[in-house]
CSV table of C-alpha atoms in Angstrom, one decimal:
chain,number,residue,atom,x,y,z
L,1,UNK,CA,-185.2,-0.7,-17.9
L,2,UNK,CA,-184.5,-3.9,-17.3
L,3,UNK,CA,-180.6,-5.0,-16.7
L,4,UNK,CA,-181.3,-8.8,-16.4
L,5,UNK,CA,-183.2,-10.0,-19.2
L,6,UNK,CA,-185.2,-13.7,-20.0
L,7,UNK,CA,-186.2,-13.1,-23.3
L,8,UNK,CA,-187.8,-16.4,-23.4
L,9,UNK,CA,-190.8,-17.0,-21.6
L,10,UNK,CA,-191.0,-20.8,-22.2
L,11,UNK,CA,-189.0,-23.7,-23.3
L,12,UNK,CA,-190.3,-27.4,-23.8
L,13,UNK,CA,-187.7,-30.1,-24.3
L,14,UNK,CA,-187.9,-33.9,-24.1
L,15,UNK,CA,-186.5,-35.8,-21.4
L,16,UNK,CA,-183.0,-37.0,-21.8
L,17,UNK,CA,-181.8,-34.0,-24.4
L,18,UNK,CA,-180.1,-30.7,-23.7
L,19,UNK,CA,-182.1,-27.6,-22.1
L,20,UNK,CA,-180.3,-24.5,-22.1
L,21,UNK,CA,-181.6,-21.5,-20.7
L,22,UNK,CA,-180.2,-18.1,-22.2
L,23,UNK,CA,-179.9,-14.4,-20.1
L,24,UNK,CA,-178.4,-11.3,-21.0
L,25,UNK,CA,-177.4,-8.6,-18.9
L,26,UNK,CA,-176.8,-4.8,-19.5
L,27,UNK,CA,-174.7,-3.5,-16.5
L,28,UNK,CA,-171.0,-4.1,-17.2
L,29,UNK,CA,-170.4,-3.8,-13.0
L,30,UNK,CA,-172.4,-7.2,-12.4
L,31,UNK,CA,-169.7,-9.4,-11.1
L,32,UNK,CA,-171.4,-12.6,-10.2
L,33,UNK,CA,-174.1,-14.2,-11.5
L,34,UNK,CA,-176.5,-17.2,-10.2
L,35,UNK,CA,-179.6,-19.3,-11.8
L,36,UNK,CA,-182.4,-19.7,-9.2
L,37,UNK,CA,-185.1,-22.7,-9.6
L,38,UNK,CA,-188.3,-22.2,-8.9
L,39,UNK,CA,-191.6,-24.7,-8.6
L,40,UNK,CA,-195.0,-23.6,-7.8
L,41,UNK,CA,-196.1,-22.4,-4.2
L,42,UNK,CA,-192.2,-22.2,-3.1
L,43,UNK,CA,-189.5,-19.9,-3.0
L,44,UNK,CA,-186.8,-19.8,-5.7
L,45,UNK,CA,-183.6,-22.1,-4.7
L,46,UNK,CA,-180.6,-21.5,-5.7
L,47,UNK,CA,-178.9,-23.9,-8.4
L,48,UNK,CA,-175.4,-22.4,-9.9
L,49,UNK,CA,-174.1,-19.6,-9.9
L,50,UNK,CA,-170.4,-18.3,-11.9
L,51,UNK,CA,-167.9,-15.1,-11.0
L,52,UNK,CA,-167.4,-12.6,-13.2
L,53,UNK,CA,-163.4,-14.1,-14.1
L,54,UNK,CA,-164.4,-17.4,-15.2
L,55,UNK,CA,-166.1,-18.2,-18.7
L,56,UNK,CA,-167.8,-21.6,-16.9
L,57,UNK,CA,-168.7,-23.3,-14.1
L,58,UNK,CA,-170.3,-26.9,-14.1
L,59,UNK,CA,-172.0,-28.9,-11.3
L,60,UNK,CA,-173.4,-32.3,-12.4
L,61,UNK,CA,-176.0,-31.9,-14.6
L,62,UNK,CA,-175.6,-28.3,-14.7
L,63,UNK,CA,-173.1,-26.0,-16.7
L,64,UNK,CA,-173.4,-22.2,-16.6
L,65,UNK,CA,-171.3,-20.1,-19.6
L,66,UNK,CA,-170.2,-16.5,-18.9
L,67,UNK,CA,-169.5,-14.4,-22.5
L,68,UNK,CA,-168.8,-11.2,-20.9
L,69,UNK,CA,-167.9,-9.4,-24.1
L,70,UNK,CA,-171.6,-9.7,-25.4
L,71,UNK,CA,-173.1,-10.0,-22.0
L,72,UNK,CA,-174.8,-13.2,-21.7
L,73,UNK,CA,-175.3,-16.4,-19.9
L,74,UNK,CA,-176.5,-19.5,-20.2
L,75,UNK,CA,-177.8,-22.3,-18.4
L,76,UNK,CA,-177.4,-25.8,-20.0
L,77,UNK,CA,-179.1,-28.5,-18.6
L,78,UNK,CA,-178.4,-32.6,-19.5
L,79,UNK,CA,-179.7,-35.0,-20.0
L,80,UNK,CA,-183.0,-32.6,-18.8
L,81,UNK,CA,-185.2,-34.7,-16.3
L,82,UNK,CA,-189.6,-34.2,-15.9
L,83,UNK,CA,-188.1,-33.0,-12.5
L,84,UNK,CA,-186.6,-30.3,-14.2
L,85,UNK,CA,-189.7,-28.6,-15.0
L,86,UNK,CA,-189.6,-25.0,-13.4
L,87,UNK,CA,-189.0,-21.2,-14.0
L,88,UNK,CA,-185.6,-20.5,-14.0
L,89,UNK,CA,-184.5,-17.0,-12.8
L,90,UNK,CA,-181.4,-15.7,-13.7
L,91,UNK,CA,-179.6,-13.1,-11.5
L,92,UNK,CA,-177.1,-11.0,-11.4
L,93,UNK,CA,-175.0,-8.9,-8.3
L,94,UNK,CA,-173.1,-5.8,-8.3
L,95,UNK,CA,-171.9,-3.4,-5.7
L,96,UNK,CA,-171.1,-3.9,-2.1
L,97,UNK,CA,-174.8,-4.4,-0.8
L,98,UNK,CA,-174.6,-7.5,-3.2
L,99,UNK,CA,-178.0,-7.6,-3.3
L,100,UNK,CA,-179.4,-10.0,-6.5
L,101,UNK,CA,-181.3,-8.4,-9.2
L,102,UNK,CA,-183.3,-11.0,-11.2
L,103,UNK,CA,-184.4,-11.7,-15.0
L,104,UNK,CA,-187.7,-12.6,-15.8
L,105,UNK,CA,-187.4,-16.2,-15.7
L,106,UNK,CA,-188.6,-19.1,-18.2
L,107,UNK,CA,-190.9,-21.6,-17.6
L,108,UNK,CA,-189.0,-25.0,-18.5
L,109,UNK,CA,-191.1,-27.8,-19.3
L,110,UNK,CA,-189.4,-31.2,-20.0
L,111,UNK,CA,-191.2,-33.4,-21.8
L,112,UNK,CA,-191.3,-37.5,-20.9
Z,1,UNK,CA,-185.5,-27.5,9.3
Z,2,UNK,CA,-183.7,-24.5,9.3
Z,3,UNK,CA,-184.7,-21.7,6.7
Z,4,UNK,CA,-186.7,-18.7,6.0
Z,5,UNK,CA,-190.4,-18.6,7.6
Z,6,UNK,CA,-192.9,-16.4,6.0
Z,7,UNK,CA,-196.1,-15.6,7.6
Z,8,UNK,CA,-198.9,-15.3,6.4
Z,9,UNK,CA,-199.0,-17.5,3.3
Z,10,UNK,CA,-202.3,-16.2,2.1
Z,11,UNK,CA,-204.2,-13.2,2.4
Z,12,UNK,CA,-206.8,-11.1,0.8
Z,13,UNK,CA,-207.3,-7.0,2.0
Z,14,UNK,CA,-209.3,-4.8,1.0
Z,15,UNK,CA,-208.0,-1.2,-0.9
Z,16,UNK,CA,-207.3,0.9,2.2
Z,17,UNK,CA,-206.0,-1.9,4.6
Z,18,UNK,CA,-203.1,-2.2,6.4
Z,19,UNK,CA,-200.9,-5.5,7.3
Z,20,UNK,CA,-197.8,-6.6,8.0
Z,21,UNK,CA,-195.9,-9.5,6.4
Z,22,UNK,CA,-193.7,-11.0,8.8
Z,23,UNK,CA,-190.3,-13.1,8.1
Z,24,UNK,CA,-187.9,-15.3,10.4
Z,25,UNK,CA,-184.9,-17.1,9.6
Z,26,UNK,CA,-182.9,-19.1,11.6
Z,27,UNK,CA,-179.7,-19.5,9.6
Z,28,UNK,CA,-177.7,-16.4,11.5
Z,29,UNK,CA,-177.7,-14.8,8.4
Z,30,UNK,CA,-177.1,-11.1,8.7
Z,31,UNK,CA,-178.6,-9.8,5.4
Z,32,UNK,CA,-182.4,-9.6,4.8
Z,33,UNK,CA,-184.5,-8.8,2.0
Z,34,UNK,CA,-188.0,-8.3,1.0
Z,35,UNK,CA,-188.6,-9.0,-2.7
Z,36,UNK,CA,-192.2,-9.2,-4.9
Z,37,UNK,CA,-192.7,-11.4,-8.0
Z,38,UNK,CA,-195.5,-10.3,-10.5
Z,39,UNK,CA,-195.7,-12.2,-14.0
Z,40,UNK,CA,-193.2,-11.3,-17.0
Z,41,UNK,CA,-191.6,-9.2,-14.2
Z,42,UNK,CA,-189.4,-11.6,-12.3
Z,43,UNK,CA,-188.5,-11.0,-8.7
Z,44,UNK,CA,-188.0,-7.0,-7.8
Z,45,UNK,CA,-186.2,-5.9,-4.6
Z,46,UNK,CA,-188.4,-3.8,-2.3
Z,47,UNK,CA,-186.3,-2.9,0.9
Z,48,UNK,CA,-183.1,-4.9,2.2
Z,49,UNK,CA,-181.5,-4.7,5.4
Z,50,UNK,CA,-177.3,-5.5,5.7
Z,51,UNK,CA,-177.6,-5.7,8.8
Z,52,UNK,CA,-179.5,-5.3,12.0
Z,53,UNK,CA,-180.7,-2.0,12.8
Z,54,UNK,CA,-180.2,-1.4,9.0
Z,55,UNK,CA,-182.7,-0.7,6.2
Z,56,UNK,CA,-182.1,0.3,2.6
Z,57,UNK,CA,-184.3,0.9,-0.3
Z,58,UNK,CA,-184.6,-1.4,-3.0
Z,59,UNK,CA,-186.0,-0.8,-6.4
Z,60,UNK,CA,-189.9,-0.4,-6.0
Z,61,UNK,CA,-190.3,0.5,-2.2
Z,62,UNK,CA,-193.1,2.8,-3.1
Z,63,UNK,CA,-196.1,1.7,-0.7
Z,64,UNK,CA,-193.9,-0.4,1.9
Z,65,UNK,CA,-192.5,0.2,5.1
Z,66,UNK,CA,-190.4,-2.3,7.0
Z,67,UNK,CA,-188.4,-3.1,10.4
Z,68,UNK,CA,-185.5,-5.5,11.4
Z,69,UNK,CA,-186.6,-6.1,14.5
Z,70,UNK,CA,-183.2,-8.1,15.6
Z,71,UNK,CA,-181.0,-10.1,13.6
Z,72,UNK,CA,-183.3,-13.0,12.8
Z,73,UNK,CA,-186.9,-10.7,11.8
Z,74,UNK,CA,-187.6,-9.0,9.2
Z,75,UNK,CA,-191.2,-7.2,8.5
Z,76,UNK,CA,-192.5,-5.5,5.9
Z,77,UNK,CA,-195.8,-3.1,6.0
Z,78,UNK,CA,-198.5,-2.0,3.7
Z,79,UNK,CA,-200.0,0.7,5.3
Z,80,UNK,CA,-202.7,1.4,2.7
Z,81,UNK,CA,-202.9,-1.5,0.5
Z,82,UNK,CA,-203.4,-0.9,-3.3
Z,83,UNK,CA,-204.8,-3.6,-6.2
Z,84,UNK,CA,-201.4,-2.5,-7.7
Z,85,UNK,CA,-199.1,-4.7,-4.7
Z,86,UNK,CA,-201.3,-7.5,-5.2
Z,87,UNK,CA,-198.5,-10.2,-6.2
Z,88,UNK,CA,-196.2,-12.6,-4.5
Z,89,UNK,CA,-193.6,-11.4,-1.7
Z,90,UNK,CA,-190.6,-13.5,-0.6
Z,91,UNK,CA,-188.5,-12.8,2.1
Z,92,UNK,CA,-185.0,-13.5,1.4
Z,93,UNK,CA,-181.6,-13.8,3.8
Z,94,UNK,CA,-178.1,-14.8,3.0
Z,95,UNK,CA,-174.6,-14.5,4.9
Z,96,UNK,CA,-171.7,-12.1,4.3
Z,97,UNK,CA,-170.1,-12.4,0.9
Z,98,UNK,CA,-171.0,-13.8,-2.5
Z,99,UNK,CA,-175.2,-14.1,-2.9
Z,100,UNK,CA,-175.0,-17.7,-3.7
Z,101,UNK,CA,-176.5,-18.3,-0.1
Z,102,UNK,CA,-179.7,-16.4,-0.7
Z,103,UNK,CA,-182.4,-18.6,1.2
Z,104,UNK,CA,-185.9,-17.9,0.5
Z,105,UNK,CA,-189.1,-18.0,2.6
Z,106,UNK,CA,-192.1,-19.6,0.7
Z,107,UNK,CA,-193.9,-16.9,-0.5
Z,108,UNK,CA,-196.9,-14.7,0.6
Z,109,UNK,CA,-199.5,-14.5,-1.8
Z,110,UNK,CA,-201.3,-10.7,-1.3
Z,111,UNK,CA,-204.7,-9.9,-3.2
Z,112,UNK,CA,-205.8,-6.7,-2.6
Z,113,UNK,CA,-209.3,-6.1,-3.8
């Protein structure tokens, strides 16, 4: 059973509009969560990331909203760029081992 | 540049074979992990280590042994390989505290035929 979910596999938006990248999570002990960026042939890197007591964090181009009464996140990107193009994993940590569990990710194409 | 080295980057076994993927970083990180990314499935946790001369398992360790060797190595082993762990492995390290500072090797891409 999943506890980090993607449920979408793709997203295409056109350059210069607003991406944003959804996640839900199950496990009410996760207490920080991160969005990882991926591109082909490399290892994910992190991008944001937000703690359990806040509702949003934003960094540049990047905002991530918590809503941990329905248990979901989001990644909103703007204006999106073609170097934006990626999977985006979202993740999630609980516990004192704090090690990361991930969603599925979505594929973000942005279109010039 | 500092970071997370994984060797190899490629390889192809057959059913049966053993290997061993290695893993260096150089960041003095004290946590290691050892994670495998298959399509629609994201990244899965196959053995962590806190610490050196500490090794826990992850979620699908099935199939996998591995060793810190010292703070900055981290192997993992297939001892009889499987087509079923054909898929993607990254090695993974961070420092004390929040997992923001996961650093990840490149990848090894494992076909087991």
């Amino acid at each position: 059973d999943q506890q980090v979910k993607q449920n979408s596999p793709s997203l295409s938006v056109q350059e210069g509009r607003i991406s944003i990248l959804n996640c839900d999570y199950t496990n009410s002990m996760f207490d920080y969560f991160l969005w990882y960026k991926k591109y082909p042939a490399e290892g994910p890197t992190f991008l944001i990331s937000i703690s359990s007591i806040k509702d949003k964090n934003e960094d540049g181009r990047f905002t991530v909203f918590l809503n941990k009464s329905a248990k979901h996140l989001s990644l909103h990107i703007v204006p999106s760029q073609p170097g934006d193009s990626a999977v985006y994993f979202c993740a999630a940590i609980s516990g004192s081992a704090r090690q990361l569990t991930f969603g599925s990710g979505t594929q973000l194409t942005v279109l010039p | 540049n500092a970071g997370v080295t994984q060797t190899p980057k490629f390889q192809v076994l057959k059913t049966g074979q053993s290997m061993t993927l290695q893993c260096a970083q150089d960041m003095n990180h004290n946590s290691m992990y050892w994670y495998r990314q298959d399509p629609g499935m994201g990244l899965r946790l196959i053995y962590y280590s806190a610490s050196e001369g500490t090794t826990d398992k992850g979620e699908v360790p099935n199939g996998y042994n591995v060793s810190r060797l010292n703070k900055r190595e981290f192997s993992l082993r297939l001892e009889s390989a499987a087509p079923s762990q054909t898929s993607v492995y990254f090695c993974a390290s961070s420092p004390p505290g929040q997992g923001g500072g996961y650093t990840f090797g490149s990848g090894t891409r494992l076909t087991v035929v």
